[in-house]
CSV table of C-alpha atoms and ligand atoms in Angstrom, one decimal:
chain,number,residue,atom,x,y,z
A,732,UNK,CA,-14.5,-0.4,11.7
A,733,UNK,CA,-10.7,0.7,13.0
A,734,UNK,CA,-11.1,3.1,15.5
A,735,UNK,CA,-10.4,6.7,14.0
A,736,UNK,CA,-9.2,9.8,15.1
A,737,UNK,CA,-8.5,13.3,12.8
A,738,UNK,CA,-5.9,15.5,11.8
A,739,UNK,CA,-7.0,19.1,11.7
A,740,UNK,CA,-6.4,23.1,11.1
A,741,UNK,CA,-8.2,26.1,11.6
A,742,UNK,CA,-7.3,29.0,8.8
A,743,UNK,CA,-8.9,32.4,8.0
A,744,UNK,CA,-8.1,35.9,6.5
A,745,UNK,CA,-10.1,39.7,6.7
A,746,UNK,CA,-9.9,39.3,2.7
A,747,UNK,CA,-9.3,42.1,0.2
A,748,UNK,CA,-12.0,43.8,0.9
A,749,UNK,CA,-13.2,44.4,4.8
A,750,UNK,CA,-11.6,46.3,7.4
A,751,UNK,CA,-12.5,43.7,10.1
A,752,UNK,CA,-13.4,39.8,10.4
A,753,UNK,CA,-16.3,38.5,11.8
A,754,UNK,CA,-15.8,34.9,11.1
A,755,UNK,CA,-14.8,33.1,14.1
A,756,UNK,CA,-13.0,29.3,13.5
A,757,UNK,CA,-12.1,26.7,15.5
A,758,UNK,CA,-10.4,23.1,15.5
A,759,UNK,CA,-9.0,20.4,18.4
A,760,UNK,CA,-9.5,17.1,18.6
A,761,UNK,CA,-12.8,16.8,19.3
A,762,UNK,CA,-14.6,19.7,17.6
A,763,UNK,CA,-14.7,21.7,14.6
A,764,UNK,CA,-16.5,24.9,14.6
A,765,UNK,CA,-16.9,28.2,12.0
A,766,UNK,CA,-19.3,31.1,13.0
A,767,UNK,CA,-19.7,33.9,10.0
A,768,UNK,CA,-21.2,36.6,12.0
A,769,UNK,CA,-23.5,39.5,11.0
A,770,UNK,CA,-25.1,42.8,11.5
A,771,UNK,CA,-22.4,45.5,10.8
A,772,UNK,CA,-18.6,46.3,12.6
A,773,UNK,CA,-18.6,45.2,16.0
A,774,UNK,CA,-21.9,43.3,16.3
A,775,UNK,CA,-21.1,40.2,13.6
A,776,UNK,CA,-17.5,39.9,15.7
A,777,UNK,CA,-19.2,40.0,19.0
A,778,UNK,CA,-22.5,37.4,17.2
A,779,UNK,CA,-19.6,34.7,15.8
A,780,UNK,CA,-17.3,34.9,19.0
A,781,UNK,CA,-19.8,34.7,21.6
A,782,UNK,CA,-21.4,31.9,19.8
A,783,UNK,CA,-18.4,30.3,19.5
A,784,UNK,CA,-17.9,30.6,23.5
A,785,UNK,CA,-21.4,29.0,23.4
A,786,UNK,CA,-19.9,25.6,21.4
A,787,UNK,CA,-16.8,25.5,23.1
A,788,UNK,CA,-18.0,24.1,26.0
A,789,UNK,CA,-18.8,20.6,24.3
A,790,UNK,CA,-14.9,20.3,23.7
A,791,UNK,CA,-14.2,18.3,27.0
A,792,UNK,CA,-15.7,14.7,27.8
A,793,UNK,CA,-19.5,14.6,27.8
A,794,UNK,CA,-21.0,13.0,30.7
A,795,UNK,CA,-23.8,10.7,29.5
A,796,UNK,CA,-26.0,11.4,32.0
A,797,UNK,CA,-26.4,15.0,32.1
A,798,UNK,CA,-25.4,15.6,28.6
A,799,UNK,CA,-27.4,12.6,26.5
A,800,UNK,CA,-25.2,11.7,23.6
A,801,UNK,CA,-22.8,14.4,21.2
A,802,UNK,CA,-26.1,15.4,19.4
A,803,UNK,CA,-28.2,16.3,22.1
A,804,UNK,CA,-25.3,18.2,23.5
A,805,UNK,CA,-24.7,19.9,20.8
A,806,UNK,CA,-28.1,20.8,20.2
A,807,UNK,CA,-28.5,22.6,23.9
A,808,UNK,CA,-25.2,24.2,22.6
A,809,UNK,CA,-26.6,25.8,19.6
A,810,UNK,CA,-29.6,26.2,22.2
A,811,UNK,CA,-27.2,28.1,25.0
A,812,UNK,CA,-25.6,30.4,22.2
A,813,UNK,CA,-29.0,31.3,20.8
A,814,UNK,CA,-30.2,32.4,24.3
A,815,UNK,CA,-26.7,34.2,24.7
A,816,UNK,CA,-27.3,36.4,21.6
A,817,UNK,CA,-30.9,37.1,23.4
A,818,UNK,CA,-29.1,38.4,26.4
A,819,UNK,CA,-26.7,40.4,24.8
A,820,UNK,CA,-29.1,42.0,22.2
A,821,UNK,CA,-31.4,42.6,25.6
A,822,UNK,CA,-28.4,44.5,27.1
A,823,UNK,CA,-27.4,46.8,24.6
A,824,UNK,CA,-30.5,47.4,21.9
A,825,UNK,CA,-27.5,48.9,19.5
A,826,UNK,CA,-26.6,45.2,18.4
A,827,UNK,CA,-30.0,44.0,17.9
A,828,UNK,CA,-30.4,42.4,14.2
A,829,UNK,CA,-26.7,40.3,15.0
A,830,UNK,CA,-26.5,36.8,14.7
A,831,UNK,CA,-24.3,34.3,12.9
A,832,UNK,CA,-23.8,31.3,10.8
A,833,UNK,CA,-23.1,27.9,12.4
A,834,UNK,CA,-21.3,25.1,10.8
A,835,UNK,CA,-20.4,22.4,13.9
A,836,UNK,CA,-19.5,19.1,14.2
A,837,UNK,CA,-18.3,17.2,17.6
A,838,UNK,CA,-16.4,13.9,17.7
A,839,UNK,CA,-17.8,11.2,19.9
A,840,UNK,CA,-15.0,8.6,19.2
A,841,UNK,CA,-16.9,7.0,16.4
A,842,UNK,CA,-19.0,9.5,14.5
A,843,UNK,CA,-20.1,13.1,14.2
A,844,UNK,CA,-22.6,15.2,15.9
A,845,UNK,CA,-23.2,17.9,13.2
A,846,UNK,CA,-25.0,21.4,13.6
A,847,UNK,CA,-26.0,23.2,10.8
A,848,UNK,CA,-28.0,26.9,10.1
A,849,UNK,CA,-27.4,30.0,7.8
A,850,UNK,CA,-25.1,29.3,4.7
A,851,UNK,CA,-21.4,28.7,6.2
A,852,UNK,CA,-21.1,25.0,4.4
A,853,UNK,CA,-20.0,21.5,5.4
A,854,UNK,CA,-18.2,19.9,2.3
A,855,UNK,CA,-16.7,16.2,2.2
A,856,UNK,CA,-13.7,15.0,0.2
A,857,UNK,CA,-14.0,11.3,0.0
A,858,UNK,CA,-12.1,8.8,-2.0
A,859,UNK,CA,-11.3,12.3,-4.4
A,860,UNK,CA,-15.0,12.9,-5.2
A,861,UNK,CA,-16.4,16.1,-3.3
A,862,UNK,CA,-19.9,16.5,-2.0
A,863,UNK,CA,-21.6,18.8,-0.4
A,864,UNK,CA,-23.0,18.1,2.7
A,865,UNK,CA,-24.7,21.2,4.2
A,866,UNK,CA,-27.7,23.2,2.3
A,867,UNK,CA,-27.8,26.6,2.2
A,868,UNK,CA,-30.6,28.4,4.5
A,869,UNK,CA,-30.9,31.1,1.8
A,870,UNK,CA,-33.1,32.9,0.0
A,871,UNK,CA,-31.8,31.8,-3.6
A,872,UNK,CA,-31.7,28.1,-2.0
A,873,UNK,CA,-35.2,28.0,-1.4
A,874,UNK,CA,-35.7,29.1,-5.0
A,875,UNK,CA,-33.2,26.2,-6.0
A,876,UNK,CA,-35.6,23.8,-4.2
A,877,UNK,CA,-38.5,24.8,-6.2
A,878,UNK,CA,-37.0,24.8,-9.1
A,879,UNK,CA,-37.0,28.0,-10.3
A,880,UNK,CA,-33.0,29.0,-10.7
A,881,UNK,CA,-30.7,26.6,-11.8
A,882,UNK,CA,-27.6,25.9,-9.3
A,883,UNK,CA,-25.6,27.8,-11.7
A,884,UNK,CA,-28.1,31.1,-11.5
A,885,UNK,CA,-27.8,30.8,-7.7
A,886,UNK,CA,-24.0,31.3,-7.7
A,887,UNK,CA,-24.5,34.6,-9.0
A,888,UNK,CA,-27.8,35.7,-8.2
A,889,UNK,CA,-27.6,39.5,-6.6
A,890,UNK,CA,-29.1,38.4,-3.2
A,891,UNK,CA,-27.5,35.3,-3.0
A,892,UNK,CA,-26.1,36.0,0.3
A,893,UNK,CA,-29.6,36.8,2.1
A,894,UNK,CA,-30.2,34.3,4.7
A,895,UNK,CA,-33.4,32.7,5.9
A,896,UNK,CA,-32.2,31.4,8.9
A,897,UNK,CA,-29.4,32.0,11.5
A,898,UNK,CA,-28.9,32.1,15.0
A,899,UNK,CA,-30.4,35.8,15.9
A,900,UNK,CA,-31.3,35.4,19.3
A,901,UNK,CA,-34.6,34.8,18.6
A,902,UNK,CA,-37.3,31.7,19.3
A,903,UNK,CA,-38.0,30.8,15.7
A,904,UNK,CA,-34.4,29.2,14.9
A,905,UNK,CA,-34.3,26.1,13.3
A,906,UNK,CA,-31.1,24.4,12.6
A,907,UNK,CA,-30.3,20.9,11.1
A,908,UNK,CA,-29.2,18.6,13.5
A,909,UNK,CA,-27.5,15.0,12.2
A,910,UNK,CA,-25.1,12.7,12.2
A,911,UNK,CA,-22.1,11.8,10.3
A,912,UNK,CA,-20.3,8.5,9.8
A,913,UNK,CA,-16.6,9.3,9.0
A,914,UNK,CA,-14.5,6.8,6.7
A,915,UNK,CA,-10.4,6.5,6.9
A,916,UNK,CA,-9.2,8.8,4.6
A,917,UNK,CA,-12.2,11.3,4.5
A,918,UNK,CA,-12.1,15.0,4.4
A,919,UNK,CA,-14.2,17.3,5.6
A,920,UNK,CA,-14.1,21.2,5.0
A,921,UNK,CA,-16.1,23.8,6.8
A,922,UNK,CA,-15.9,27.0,5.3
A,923,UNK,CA,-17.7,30.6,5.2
A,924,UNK,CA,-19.3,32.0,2.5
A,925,UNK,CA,-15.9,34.1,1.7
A,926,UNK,CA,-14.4,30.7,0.5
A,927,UNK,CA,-17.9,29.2,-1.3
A,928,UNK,CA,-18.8,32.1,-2.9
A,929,UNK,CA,-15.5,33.0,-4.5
A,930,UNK,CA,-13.9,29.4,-5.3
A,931,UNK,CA,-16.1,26.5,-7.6
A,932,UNK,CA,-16.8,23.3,-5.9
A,933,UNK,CA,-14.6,21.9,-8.8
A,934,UNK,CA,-11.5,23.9,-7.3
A,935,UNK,CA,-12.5,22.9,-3.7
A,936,UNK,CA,-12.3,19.4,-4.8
A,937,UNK,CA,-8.8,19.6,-6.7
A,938,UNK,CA,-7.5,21.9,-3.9
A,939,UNK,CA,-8.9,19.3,-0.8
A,940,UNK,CA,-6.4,16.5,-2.5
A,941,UNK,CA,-3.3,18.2,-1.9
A,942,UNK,CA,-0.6,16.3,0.2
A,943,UNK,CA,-1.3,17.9,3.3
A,944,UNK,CA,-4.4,19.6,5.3
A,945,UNK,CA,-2.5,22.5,6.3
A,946,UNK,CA,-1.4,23.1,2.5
A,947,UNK,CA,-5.3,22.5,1.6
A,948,UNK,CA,-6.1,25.1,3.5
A,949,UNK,CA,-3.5,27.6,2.8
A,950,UNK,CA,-4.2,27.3,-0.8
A,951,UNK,CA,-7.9,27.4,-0.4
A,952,UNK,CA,-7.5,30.5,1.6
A,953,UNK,CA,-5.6,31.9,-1.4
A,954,UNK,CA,-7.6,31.1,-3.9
A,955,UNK,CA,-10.4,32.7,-2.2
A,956,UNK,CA,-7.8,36.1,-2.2
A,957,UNK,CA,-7.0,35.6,-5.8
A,958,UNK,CA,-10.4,35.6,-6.9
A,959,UNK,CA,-11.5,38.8,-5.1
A,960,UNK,CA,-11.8,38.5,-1.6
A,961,UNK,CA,-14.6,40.2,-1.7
A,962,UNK,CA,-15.3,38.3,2.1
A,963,UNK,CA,-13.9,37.2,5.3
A,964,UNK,CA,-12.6,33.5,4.8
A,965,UNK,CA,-12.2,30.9,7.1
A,966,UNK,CA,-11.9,27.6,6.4
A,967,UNK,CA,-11.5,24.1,8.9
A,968,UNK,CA,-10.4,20.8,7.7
A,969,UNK,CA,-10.5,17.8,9.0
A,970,UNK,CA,-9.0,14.3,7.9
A,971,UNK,CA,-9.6,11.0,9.6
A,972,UNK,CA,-7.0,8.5,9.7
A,973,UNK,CA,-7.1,5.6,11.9
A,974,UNK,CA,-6.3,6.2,15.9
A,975,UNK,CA,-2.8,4.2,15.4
A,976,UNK,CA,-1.1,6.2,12.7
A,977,UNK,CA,1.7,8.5,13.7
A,978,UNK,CA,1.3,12.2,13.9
A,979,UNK,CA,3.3,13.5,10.9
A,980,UNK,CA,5.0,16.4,13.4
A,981,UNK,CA,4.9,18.7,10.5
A,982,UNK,CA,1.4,19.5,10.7
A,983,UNK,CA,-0.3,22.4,13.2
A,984,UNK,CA,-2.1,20.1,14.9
A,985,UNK,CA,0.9,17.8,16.1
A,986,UNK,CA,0.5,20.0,19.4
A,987,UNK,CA,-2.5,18.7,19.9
A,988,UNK,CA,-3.5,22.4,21.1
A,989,UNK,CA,-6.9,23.8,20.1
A,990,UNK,CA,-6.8,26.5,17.0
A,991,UNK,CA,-9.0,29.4,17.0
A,992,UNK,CA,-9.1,32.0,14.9
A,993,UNK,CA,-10.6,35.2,13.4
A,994,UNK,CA,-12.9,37.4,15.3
A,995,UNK,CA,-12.7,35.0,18.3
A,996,UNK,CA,-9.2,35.8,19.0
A,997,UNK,CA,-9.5,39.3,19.4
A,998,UNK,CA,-7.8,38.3,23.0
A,999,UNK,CA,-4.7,36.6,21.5
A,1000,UNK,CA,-4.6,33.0,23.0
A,1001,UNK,CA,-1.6,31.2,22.4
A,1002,UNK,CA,-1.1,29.5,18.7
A,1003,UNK,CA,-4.0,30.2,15.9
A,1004,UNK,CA,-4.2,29.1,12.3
A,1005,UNK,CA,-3.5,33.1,11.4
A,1006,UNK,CA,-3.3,32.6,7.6
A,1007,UNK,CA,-0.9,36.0,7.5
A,1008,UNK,CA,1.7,33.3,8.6
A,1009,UNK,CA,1.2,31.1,6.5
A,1010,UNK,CA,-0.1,32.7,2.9
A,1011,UNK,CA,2.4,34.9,0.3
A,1012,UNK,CA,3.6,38.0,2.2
A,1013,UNK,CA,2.6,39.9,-1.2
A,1014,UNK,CA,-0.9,38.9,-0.9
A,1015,UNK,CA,-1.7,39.9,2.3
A,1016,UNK,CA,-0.5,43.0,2.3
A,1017,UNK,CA,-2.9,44.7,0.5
A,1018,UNK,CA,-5.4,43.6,2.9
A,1019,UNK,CA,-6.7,45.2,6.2
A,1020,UNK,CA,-8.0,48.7,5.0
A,1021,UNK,CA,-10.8,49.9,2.1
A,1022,UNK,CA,-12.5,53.2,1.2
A,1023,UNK,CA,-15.1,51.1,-0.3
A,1024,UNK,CA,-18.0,53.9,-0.5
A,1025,UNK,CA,-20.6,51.1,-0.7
A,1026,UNK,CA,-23.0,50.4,1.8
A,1027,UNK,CA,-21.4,47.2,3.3
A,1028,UNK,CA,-23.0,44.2,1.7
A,1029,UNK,CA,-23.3,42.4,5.7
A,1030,UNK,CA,-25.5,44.9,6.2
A,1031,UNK,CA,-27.9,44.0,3.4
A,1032,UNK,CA,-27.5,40.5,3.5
A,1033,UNK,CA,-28.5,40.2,7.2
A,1034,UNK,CA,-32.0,41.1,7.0
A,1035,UNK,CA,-33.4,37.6,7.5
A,1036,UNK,CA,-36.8,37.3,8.0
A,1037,UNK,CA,-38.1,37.5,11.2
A,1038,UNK,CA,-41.1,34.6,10.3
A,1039,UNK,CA,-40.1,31.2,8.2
A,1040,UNK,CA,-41.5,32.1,4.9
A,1041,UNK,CA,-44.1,29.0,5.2
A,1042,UNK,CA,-45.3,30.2,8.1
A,1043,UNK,CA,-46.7,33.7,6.8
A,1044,UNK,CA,-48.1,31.8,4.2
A,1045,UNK,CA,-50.3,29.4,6.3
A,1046,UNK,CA,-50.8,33.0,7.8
A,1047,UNK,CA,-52.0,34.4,4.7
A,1048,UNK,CA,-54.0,31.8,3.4
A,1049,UNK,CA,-55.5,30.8,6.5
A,1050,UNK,CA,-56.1,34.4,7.1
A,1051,UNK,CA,-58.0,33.9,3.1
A,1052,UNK,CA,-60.0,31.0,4.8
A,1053,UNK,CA,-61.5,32.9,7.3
A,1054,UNK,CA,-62.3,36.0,5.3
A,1055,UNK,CA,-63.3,33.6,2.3
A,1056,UNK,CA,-66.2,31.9,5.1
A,1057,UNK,CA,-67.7,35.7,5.6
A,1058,UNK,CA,-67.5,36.3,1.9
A,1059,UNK,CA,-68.1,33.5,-1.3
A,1060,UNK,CA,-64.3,32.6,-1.8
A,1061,UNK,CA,-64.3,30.2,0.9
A,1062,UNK,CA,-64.3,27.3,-0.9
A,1063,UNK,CA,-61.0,26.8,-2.5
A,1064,UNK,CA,-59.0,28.2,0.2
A,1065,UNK,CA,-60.8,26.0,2.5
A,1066,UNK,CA,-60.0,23.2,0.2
A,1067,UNK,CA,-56.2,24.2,0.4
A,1068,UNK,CA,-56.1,24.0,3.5
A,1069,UNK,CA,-57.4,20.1,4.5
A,1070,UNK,CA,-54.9,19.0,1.9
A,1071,UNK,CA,-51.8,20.2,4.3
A,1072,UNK,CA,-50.6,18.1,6.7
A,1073,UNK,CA,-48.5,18.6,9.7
A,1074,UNK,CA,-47.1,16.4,12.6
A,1075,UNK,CA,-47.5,17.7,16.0
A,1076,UNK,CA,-48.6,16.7,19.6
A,1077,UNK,CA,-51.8,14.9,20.5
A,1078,UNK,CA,-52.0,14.6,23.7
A,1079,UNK,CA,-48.7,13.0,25.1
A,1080,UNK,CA,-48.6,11.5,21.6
A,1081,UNK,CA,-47.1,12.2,18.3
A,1082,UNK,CA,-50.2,13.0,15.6
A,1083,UNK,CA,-50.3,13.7,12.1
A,1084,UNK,CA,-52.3,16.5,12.2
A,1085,UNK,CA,-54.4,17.9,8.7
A,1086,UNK,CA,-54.9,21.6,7.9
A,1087,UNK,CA,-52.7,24.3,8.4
A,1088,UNK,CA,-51.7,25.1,12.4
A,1089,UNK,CA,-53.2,28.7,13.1
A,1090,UNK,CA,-56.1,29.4,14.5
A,1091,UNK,CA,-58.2,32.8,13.8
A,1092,UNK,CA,-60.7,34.5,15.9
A,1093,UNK,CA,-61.3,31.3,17.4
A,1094,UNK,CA,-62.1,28.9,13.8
A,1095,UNK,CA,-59.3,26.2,14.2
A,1096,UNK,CA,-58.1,25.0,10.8
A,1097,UNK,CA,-57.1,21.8,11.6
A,1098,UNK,CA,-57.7,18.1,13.0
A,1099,UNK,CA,-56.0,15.2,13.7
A,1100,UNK,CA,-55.9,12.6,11.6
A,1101,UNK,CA,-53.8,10.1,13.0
A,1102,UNK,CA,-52.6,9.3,16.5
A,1103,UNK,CA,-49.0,7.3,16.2
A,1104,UNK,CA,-47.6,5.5,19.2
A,1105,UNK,CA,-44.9,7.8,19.6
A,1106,UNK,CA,-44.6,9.3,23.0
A,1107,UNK,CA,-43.5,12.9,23.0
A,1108,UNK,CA,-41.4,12.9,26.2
A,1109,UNK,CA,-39.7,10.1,24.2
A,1110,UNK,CA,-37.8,11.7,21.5
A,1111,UNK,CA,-34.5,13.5,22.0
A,1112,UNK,CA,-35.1,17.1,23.3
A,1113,UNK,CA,-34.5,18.8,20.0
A,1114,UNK,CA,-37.2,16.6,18.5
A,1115,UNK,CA,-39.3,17.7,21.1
A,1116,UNK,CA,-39.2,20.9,20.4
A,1117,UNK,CA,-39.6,20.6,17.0
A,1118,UNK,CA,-42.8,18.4,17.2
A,1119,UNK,CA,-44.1,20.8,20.1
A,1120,UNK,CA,-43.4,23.6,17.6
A,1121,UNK,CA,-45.0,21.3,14.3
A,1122,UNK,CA,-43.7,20.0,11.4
A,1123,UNK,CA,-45.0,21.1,8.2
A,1124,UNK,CA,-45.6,18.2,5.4
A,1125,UNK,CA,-46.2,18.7,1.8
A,1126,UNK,CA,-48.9,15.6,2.0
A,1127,UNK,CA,-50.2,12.6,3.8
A,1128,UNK,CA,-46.8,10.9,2.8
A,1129,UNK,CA,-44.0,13.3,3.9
A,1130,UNK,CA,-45.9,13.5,7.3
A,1131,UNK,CA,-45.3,9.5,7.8
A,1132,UNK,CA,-41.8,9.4,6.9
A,1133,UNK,CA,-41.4,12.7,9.7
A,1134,UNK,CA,-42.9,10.0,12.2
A,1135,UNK,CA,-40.9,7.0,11.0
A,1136,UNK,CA,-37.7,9.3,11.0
A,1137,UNK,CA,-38.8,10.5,14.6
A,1138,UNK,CA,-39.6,6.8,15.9
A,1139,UNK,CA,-36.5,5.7,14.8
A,1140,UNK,CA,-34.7,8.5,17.3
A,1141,UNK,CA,-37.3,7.3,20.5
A,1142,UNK,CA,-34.8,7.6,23.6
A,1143,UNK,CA,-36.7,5.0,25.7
A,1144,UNK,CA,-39.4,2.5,25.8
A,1145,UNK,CA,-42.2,3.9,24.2
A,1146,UNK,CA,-46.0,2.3,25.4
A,1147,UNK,CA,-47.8,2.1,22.1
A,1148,UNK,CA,-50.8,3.2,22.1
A,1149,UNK,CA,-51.5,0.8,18.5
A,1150,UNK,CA,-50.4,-2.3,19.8
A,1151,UNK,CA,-47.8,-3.8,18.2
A,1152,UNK,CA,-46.4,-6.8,18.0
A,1153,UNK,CA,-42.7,-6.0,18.4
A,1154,UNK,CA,-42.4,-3.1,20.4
A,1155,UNK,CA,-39.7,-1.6,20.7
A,1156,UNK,CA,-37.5,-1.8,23.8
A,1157,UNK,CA,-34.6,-0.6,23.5
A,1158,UNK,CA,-32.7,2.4,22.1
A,1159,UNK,CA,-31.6,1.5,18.3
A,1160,UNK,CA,-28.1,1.5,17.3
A,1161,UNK,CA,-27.1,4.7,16.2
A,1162,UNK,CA,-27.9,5.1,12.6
A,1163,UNK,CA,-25.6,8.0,10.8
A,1164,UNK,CA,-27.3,9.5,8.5
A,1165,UNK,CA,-26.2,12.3,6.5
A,1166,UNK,CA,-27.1,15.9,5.7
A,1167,UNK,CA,-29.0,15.7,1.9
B,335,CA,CA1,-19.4,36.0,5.2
């Protein structure tokens, strides 16, 4: 494949609405970054920039052997900036409940390390049909999965906006970490929830194809206005083209200069992607200010629960297993619970464990049920953590294909402890693979 590089700009507006904006953006020639902050005035500014700091750091040349490769250093990114939030929520009690959004994705010359939690989205224009790339961690999502609302009933769901997941300073955060493979001529858009809520995926798409990034995101930022503004919006684009083309000097990026924006420049640094340059004049004026008597919809919307949903399930029902033993109703609970499955350490070795992973006054729920060959101080930090943590399977099935996805991401020679006849010896070419 040629060797690509991208064109790039980092746009965003307070919108109609708010008095302040709490999205943070940013976009250079290595990394694209938006942080939609939460948990009221000065705590979702101080979440998204701070966490922004946080990613920053992976825009200079990685160093292989203290870094690993652009995922694993953007994982102990996302990892740093969590931690940060800790430290600042520990210092002054008054902000505890921020956090923020994370849409990331870092350049490594040849493909992108992407980081993903809360519902700021990852869209990609390619060869004019859109897709998007990032799912939601919402509440409405979740109900989307199980087919209870339709996509359309999601849009406009009243608690569409409440999260499940963001990055709160807390140990339970769990964000998608994978790769993407760019193609010559893509586009990628990351966006806040001010843009995705307020504009249809069909206008994204017809908006993403106009001549130029910069006018892409102009207009997008504008649409968003038109429709309401109801939210802070921030948009990033991105469009590879390959490493030899010539820099059209009309566009922002020709400076080669990172561009940050929103809540992150609260210090002024040099050139941002202010869209108050670059929109109507007429449009913008009427922005900045509100009397809106309404309790602030960031307030409500950042109330993400403090357990996984799953997890206070196995709780509950495992909870049922052990009550169900002292009375009669032990039997289906019971039951229940050997059909779940869940992939965690056995030893130094990566086990499909069944049952559910709680223990209560001392009854353990669960057993192993296969030992796989995968060592756990083989897999990439991230998936360390995650197996130390356990991954819950639906069945028997989804357990294996978590092992074959984690054996395929084993760092170093792993001893098997199945014998195989091909084992496998060296690290396997990166495959991209792409968020569902
Ligand atoms: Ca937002």
């Amino acid at each position: 494949m040629a060797t690509l590089t991208y064109r790039y700009v980092a746009l965003t507006d307070v919108g109609l609405r708010r008095s302040n904006n709490q999205d943070s953006g940013y976009a250079s020639p290595r990394l694209l970054v938006i942080a939609d902050g939460m948990g009221g005035a000065a705590a979702g500014d101080l979440a998204s920039s701070a966490t922004l700091a946080e990613i920053r750091q992976l825009d200079r040349d990685l160093d292989p052997a203290t870094d690993g490769d652009a995922l694993e250093a953007m994982y102990s990114a996302v990892t740093r900036a969590n931690r940060r939030l800790a430290e600042l929520i520990a210092d002054d009690p008054a902000v505890e409940g921020m956090g923020t959004t994370l849409e990331a994705m870092l350049w490594d010359g040849e493909k992108l390390a992407v980081a993903h939690i809360g519902d700021s989205r990852a869209y990609r224009l390619r060869e004019g049909r859109l897709s998007q790339l990032s799912t939601d961690h919402t509440f409405v999502q979740s109900l989307v999965d199980e087919g209870r609302i339709t996509p359309e009933e999601a849009r406009v769901h009243p608690h569409r906006s409440l999260l499940l997941k963001a990055i709160l300073g807390r140990d339970d955060f769990e964000p998608d970490f994978t790769w993407l493979q760019p193609a010559p001529g893509d586009r990628y858009l990351l966006c806040s929830d001010g843009l995705s809520d307020m504009v249809p995926d069909e206008t994204i798409e017809r908006t993403l194809k106009l001549e130029t990034i910069d006018l892409a995101a102009t207009e997008l930022i504008r649409l968003a206005l038109e429709a309401g503004g109801y939210d802070n919006v921030s948009v990033v684009l991105a469009e590879f083209v390959p490493a030899d083309e010539p820099m059209d000097e009309d566009l922002s990026c020709a400076d080669g200069r990172p561009q940050i924006v929103g809540a992150a420049t609260t210090q002024p640094r040099g050139r941002t992607g202010n869209a108050s340059a670059a929109t109507a004049p007429g449009t913008i004026a009427a922005t900045g200010t509100t009397d809106e008597p309404d309790p602030d919809p960031e307030e409500l919307r950042y109330a993400p629960r403090p357990v996984p949903r799953r997890r206070w399930l196995r709780w509950l029902l495992a909870t049922v297993v052990v009550l169900g033993l002292l009375g009669g109703a032990a039997a289906y609970a019971y039951d229940w619970s050997q059909r779940q499955y869940f992939v965690a350490p056995s030893g130094d070795l990566v086990a499909i464990h069944r049952g559910v992973d709680v223990s209560i006054a001392g009854i353990t729920l669960s057993h192993v049920d296969q030992v796989t060959g995968v060592r756990i101080d083989s897999l990439p930090a991230y998936q360390r953590d995650r197996v130390n943590a356990g991954i819950t399977a639906a069945d028997l099935d989804e357990a294996k294909r978590i092992v074959t996805n984690l054996s395929i991401q084993v760092t170093e020679p792993t001893p098997t402890a199945t014998p195989s006849p091909t084992p496998r010896r060296t690290r396997p070419t990166p495959t991209p693979t792409e968020t569902p």
